């Protein structure tokens, strides 16, 4: 099957650098499905779970938001933060979820938008772990590049 190089990069590390068959990502313009040899484009990326299909199966990447560049042979996502399931500390995500839920339950002195964003980050991380466990985590199985 034809493939395209996917690179997911954060200020801290190269999260993914793999040949993949299909990518789904939430951009500022809506959900975008990217096949190899897609026409060039640039877009913002909304906080989302990027879904990837490879010869080995399906995988999932938490992306906190950033920028997308699509070229026929290469797709780059520059993200504030991004993790494959294998990089996610589940206890930390659960603690972040509880912290955010407690803040949201308070009526005063809370930055609701900030707490809601933190809650969504934690929920996405937990969902990536769950989805990857179900799918077998093609990229999470040690093929992902870490610097
Ligand atoms: P926390 O409140 O636990 O710090 P956060 O949502 O505020 O979570 P971010 O600002 O999204 O954290 O990310 C900061 C850095 O911490 C990034 O490098 C991100 O990849 C990493 N990170 C955050 N949560 C986790 C987690 N549960 N497992 C692994 N890495 C995480």
PDB file of C-alpha atoms and ligand atoms in Angstrom:
ATOM      1  CA  UNK A   1       0.000   0.000   0.000  1.00  0.00           C
ATOM      2  CA  UNK A   2       1.306   3.511  -0.740  1.00  0.00           C
ATOM      3  CA  UNK A   3       2.520   5.506   2.220  1.00  0.00           C
ATOM      4  CA  UNK A   4       3.496   8.982   3.363  1.00  0.00           C
ATOM      5  CA  UNK A   5       6.018   9.990   6.050  1.00  0.00           C
ATOM      6  CA  UNK A   6       4.294  11.331   9.163  1.00  0.00           C
ATOM      7  CA  UNK A   7       6.365  13.406  11.562  1.00  0.00           C
ATOM      8  CA  UNK A   8       4.870  14.696  14.794  1.00  0.00           C
ATOM      9  CA  UNK A   9       7.239  17.119  16.483  1.00  0.00           C
ATOM     10  CA  UNK A  10       7.008  19.042  19.768  1.00  0.00           C
ATOM     11  CA  UNK A  11       9.479  21.551  21.256  1.00  0.00           C
ATOM     12  CA  UNK A  12      10.675  18.653  23.425  1.00  0.00           C
ATOM     13  CA  UNK A  13      10.951  15.690  21.063  1.00  0.00           C
ATOM     14  CA  UNK A  14      10.245  13.881  17.824  1.00  0.00           C
ATOM     15  CA  UNK A  15       7.137  11.914  18.813  1.00  0.00           C
ATOM     16  CA  UNK A  16       6.537  10.021  15.558  1.00  0.00           C
ATOM     17  CA  UNK A  17       8.519   9.556  12.354  1.00  0.00           C
ATOM     18  CA  UNK A  18       6.895   6.730  10.422  1.00  0.00           C
ATOM     19  CA  UNK A  19       5.569   5.785   7.011  1.00  0.00           C
ATOM     20  CA  UNK A  20       1.778   5.624   7.268  1.00  0.00           C
ATOM     21  CA  UNK A  21      -1.121   4.911   4.905  1.00  0.00           C
ATOM     22  CA  UNK A  22      -3.749   7.351   6.192  1.00  0.00           C
ATOM     23  CA  UNK A  23      -4.014  10.190   8.726  1.00  0.00           C
ATOM     24  CA  UNK A  24      -7.073  11.831  10.236  1.00  0.00           C
ATOM     25  CA  UNK A  25      -6.555  15.167  11.998  1.00  0.00           C
ATOM     26  CA  UNK A  26      -8.839  17.946  13.271  1.00  0.00           C
ATOM     27  CA  UNK A  27      -7.819  21.228  11.640  1.00  0.00           C
ATOM     28  CA  UNK A  28      -9.205  24.741  12.059  1.00  0.00           C
ATOM     29  CA  UNK A  29     -11.269  24.002   8.939  1.00  0.00           C
ATOM     30  CA  UNK A  30     -12.661  20.696  10.235  1.00  0.00           C
ATOM     31  CA  UNK A  31     -11.653  17.054  10.133  1.00  0.00           C
ATOM     32  CA  UNK A  32      -9.147  16.238   7.402  1.00  0.00           C
ATOM     33  CA  UNK A  33      -8.300  12.797   6.024  1.00  0.00           C
ATOM     34  CA  UNK A  34      -4.873  12.642   4.388  1.00  0.00           C
ATOM     35  CA  UNK A  35      -3.796   9.955   1.916  1.00  0.00           C
ATOM     36  CA  UNK A  36      -0.304   9.673   0.390  1.00  0.00           C
ATOM     37  CA  UNK A  37       0.315  12.199  -2.409  1.00  0.00           C
ATOM     38  CA  UNK A  38      -2.167  14.677  -0.968  1.00  0.00           C
ATOM     39  CA  UNK A  39      -2.021  18.176  -2.459  1.00  0.00           C
ATOM     40  CA  UNK A  40       0.171  20.578  -0.456  1.00  0.00           C
ATOM     41  CA  UNK A  41      -1.562  22.567   2.266  1.00  0.00           C
ATOM     42  CA  UNK A  42      -0.960  24.229   5.615  1.00  0.00           C
ATOM     43  CA  UNK A  43      -3.479  24.470   8.444  1.00  0.00           C
ATOM     44  CA  UNK A  44      -3.832  24.945  12.166  1.00  0.00           C
ATOM     45  CA  UNK A  45      -4.448  21.821  14.230  1.00  0.00           C
ATOM     46  CA  UNK A  46      -7.025  21.822  16.995  1.00  0.00           C
ATOM     47  CA  UNK A  47      -6.519  19.799  20.172  1.00  0.00           C
ATOM     48  CA  UNK A  48      -7.489  16.310  19.023  1.00  0.00           C
ATOM     49  CA  UNK A  49      -6.651  12.648  18.711  1.00  0.00           C
ATOM     50  CA  UNK A  50      -4.779  12.110  15.447  1.00  0.00           C
ATOM     51  CA  UNK A  51      -5.695   8.720  13.975  1.00  0.00           C
ATOM     52  CA  UNK A  52      -3.153   6.887  11.853  1.00  0.00           C
ATOM     53  CA  UNK A  53      -3.386   3.772   9.704  1.00  0.00           C
ATOM     54  CA  UNK A  54      -0.212   1.814   8.990  1.00  0.00           C
ATOM     55  CA  UNK A  55       0.550  -1.599   7.493  1.00  0.00           C
ATOM     56  CA  UNK A  56       0.660  -2.804  11.124  1.00  0.00           C
ATOM     57  CA  UNK A  57      -2.812  -1.489  12.018  1.00  0.00           C
ATOM     58  CA  UNK A  58      -4.291   1.635  13.565  1.00  0.00           C
ATOM     59  CA  UNK A  59      -2.784   4.028  16.076  1.00  0.00           C
ATOM     60  CA  UNK A  60      -3.659   7.182  17.953  1.00  0.00           C
ATOM     61  CA  UNK A  61      -1.738  10.288  19.005  1.00  0.00           C
ATOM     62  CA  UNK A  62      -2.860  12.918  21.496  1.00  0.00           C
ATOM     63  CA  UNK A  63      -2.113  16.352  20.040  1.00  0.00           C
ATOM     64  CA  UNK A  64      -2.673  19.480  22.103  1.00  0.00           C
ATOM     65  CA  UNK A  65      -2.926  21.706  19.048  1.00  0.00           C
ATOM     66  CA  UNK A  66      -0.442  23.240  16.620  1.00  0.00           C
ATOM     67  CA  UNK A  67       0.258  23.402  12.919  1.00  0.00           C
ATOM     68  CA  UNK A  68       0.026  21.014  10.000  1.00  0.00           C
ATOM     69  CA  UNK A  69       2.018  20.973   6.765  1.00  0.00           C
ATOM     70  CA  UNK A  70       0.989  18.518   4.078  1.00  0.00           C
ATOM     71  CA  UNK A  71       3.309  17.694   1.178  1.00  0.00           C
ATOM     72  CA  UNK A  72       2.790  14.794  -1.252  1.00  0.00           C
ATOM     73  CA  UNK A  73       5.522  12.681   0.435  1.00  0.00           C
ATOM     74  CA  UNK A  74       5.524  14.100   3.981  1.00  0.00           C
ATOM     75  CA  UNK A  75       3.047  15.301   6.607  1.00  0.00           C
ATOM     76  CA  UNK A  76       4.369  17.324   9.538  1.00  0.00           C
ATOM     77  CA  UNK A  77       2.453  18.189  12.683  1.00  0.00           C
ATOM     78  CA  UNK A  78       4.158  20.733  14.933  1.00  0.00           C
ATOM     79  CA  UNK A  79       2.423  20.433  18.273  1.00  0.00           C
ATOM     80  CA  UNK A  80       2.593  22.170  21.642  1.00  0.00           C
ATOM     81  CA  UNK A  81       2.559  18.682  23.172  1.00  0.00           C
ATOM     82  CA  UNK A  82       1.852  15.244  21.719  1.00  0.00           C
ATOM     83  CA  UNK A  83       2.008  11.688  22.957  1.00  0.00           C
ATOM     84  CA  UNK A  84       1.533   8.146  21.729  1.00  0.00           C
ATOM     85  CA  UNK A  85      -0.167   5.836  24.218  1.00  0.00           C
ATOM     86  CA  UNK A  86       3.189   4.357  25.237  1.00  0.00           C
ATOM     87  CA  UNK A  87       4.346   7.830  26.376  1.00  0.00           C
ATOM     88  CA  UNK A  88       1.263   8.580  28.474  1.00  0.00           C
ATOM     89  CA  UNK A  89       1.424   8.295  32.253  1.00  0.00           C
ATOM     90  CA  UNK A  90      -2.108   7.115  33.031  1.00  0.00           C
ATOM     91  CA  UNK A  91      -1.937   7.987  36.746  1.00  0.00           C
ATOM     92  CA  UNK A  92      -0.846  11.521  35.869  1.00  0.00           C
ATOM     93  CA  UNK A  93      -3.690  11.893  33.368  1.00  0.00           C
ATOM     94  CA  UNK A  94      -6.203  10.582  35.932  1.00  0.00           C
ATOM     95  CA  UNK A  95      -4.866  13.038  38.541  1.00  0.00           C
ATOM     96  CA  UNK A  96      -5.120  15.899  36.029  1.00  0.00           C
ATOM     97  CA  UNK A  97      -8.699  14.862  35.234  1.00  0.00           C
ATOM     98  CA  UNK A  98      -9.679  14.825  38.928  1.00  0.00           C
ATOM     99  CA  UNK A  99      -7.974  18.177  39.566  1.00  0.00           C
ATOM    100  CA  UNK A 100      -9.827  19.765  36.660  1.00  0.00           C
ATOM    101  CA  UNK A 101     -13.165  18.249  37.687  1.00  0.00           C
ATOM    102  CA  UNK A 102     -12.751  19.599  41.237  1.00  0.00           C
ATOM    103  CA  UNK A 103     -11.963  23.050  39.892  1.00  0.00           C
ATOM    104  CA  UNK A 104     -14.973  22.981  37.607  1.00  0.00           C
ATOM    105  CA  UNK A 105     -17.198  21.970  40.552  1.00  0.00           C
ATOM    106  CA  UNK A 106     -16.160  25.128  42.432  1.00  0.00           C
ATOM    107  CA  UNK A 107     -18.423  28.042  41.755  1.00  0.00           C
ATOM    108  CA  UNK A 108     -16.029  30.950  42.291  1.00  0.00           C
ATOM    109  CA  UNK A 109     -12.445  31.939  41.645  1.00  0.00           C
ATOM    110  CA  UNK A 110     -11.983  29.406  38.881  1.00  0.00           C
ATOM    111  CA  UNK A 111     -10.787  30.004  35.347  1.00  0.00           C
ATOM    112  CA  UNK A 112     -13.441  27.807  33.754  1.00  0.00           C
ATOM    113  CA  UNK A 113     -11.935  27.823  30.268  1.00  0.00           C
ATOM    114  CA  UNK A 114      -8.523  26.800  31.630  1.00  0.00           C
ATOM    115  CA  UNK A 115      -9.960  24.021  33.782  1.00  0.00           C
ATOM    116  CA  UNK A 116     -12.115  22.776  30.900  1.00  0.00           C
ATOM    117  CA  UNK A 117      -9.090  22.695  28.559  1.00  0.00           C
ATOM    118  CA  UNK A 118      -7.081  20.762  31.180  1.00  0.00           C
ATOM    119  CA  UNK A 119      -9.965  18.320  31.583  1.00  0.00           C
ATOM    120  CA  UNK A 120     -10.160  17.760  27.825  1.00  0.00           C
ATOM    121  CA  UNK A 121      -6.379  17.152  27.619  1.00  0.00           C
ATOM    122  CA  UNK A 122      -6.606  14.547  30.371  1.00  0.00           C
ATOM    123  CA  UNK A 123      -9.665  12.871  28.810  1.00  0.00           C
ATOM    124  CA  UNK A 124      -7.965  12.725  25.409  1.00  0.00           C
ATOM    125  CA  UNK A 125      -4.861  11.120  26.921  1.00  0.00           C
ATOM    126  CA  UNK A 126      -6.952   8.486  28.644  1.00  0.00           C
ATOM    127  CA  UNK A 127      -8.876   7.855  25.415  1.00  0.00           C
ATOM    128  CA  UNK A 128      -5.638   7.450  23.413  1.00  0.00           C
ATOM    129  CA  UNK A 129      -4.503   4.783  25.876  1.00  0.00           C
ATOM    130  CA  UNK A 130      -7.876   3.029  25.664  1.00  0.00           C
ATOM    131  CA  UNK A 131      -8.088   3.173  21.852  1.00  0.00           C
ATOM    132  CA  UNK A 132      -4.486   2.000  21.455  1.00  0.00           C
ATOM    133  CA  UNK A 133      -5.004  -0.911  23.825  1.00  0.00           C
ATOM    134  CA  UNK A 134      -7.987  -2.006  21.737  1.00  0.00           C
ATOM    135  CA  UNK A 135      -6.192  -1.534  18.400  1.00  0.00           C
ATOM    136  CA  UNK A 136      -2.865  -3.026  19.427  1.00  0.00           C
ATOM    137  CA  UNK A 137      -0.940   0.259  19.082  1.00  0.00           C
ATOM    138  CA  UNK A 138       0.949  -0.113  15.804  1.00  0.00           C
ATOM    139  CA  UNK A 139       3.192   2.911  16.405  1.00  0.00           C
ATOM    140  CA  UNK A 140       3.186   2.575  20.189  1.00  0.00           C
ATOM    141  CA  UNK A 141       4.854  -0.810  20.061  1.00  0.00           C
ATOM    142  CA  UNK A 142       8.334   0.662  20.259  1.00  0.00           C
ATOM    143  CA  UNK A 143       8.599   1.870  16.665  1.00  0.00           C
ATOM    144  CA  UNK A 144       8.099   5.495  17.661  1.00  0.00           C
ATOM    145  CA  UNK A 145      11.217   7.645  17.700  1.00  0.00           C
ATOM    146  CA  UNK A 146      12.131   9.372  20.959  1.00  0.00           C
ATOM    147  CA  UNK A 147      14.978  11.823  21.300  1.00  0.00           C
TER     148      UNK A 147
HETATM  149  P1  LIG B   1      -0.436  18.019  33.943  1.00  0.00           P
HETATM  150  O1  LIG B   1      -1.446  18.834  34.681  1.00  0.00           O
HETATM  151  O2  LIG B   1      -0.388  16.598  34.387  1.00  0.00           O
HETATM  152  O3  LIG B   1       0.938  18.685  33.874  1.00  0.00           O
HETATM  153  P2  LIG B   1      -1.133  19.119  31.359  1.00  0.00           P
HETATM  154  O4  LIG B   1      -2.317  18.742  30.520  1.00  0.00           O
HETATM  155  O5  LIG B   1      -1.195  20.454  32.015  1.00  0.00           O
HETATM  156  O6  LIG B   1      -0.934  17.928  32.422  1.00  0.00           O
HETATM  157  P3  LIG B   1       0.469  19.738  29.121  1.00  0.00           P
HETATM  158  O7  LIG B   1       0.647  21.208  29.342  1.00  0.00           O
HETATM  159  O8  LIG B   1      -0.537  19.299  28.117  1.00  0.00           O
HETATM  160  O9  LIG B   1       0.192  19.003  30.519  1.00  0.00           O
HETATM  161  O10 LIG B   1       1.866  19.072  28.716  1.00  0.00           O
HETATM  162  C1  LIG B   1       3.096  19.454  29.351  1.00  0.00           C
HETATM  163  C2  LIG B   1       4.113  18.338  29.102  1.00  0.00           C
HETATM  164  O11 LIG B   1       3.774  17.195  29.909  1.00  0.00           O
HETATM  165  C3  LIG B   1       4.143  17.838  27.668  1.00  0.00           C
HETATM  166  O12 LIG B   1       5.461  17.464  27.364  1.00  0.00           O
HETATM  167  C4  LIG B   1       3.234  16.592  27.692  1.00  0.00           C
HETATM  168  O13 LIG B   1       3.600  15.673  26.683  1.00  0.00           O
HETATM  169  C5  LIG B   1       3.544  16.071  29.076  1.00  0.00           C
HETATM  170  N1  LIG B   1       2.406  15.361  29.691  1.00  0.00           N
HETATM  171  C6  LIG B   1       1.297  15.884  30.226  1.00  0.00           C
HETATM  172  N2  LIG B   1       0.486  14.939  30.746  1.00  0.00           N
HETATM  173  C7  LIG B   1       1.121  13.775  30.522  1.00  0.00           C
HETATM  174  C8  LIG B   1       0.812  12.407  30.826  1.00  0.00           C
HETATM  175  N3  LIG B   1      -0.319  12.047  31.445  1.00  0.00           N
HETATM  176  N4  LIG B   1       1.694  11.459  30.463  1.00  0.00           N
HETATM  177  C9  LIG B   1       2.848  11.787  29.842  1.00  0.00           C
HETATM  178  N5  LIG B   1       3.195  13.048  29.521  1.00  0.00           N
HETATM  179  C10 LIG B   1       2.356  14.036  29.853  1.00  0.00           C
END
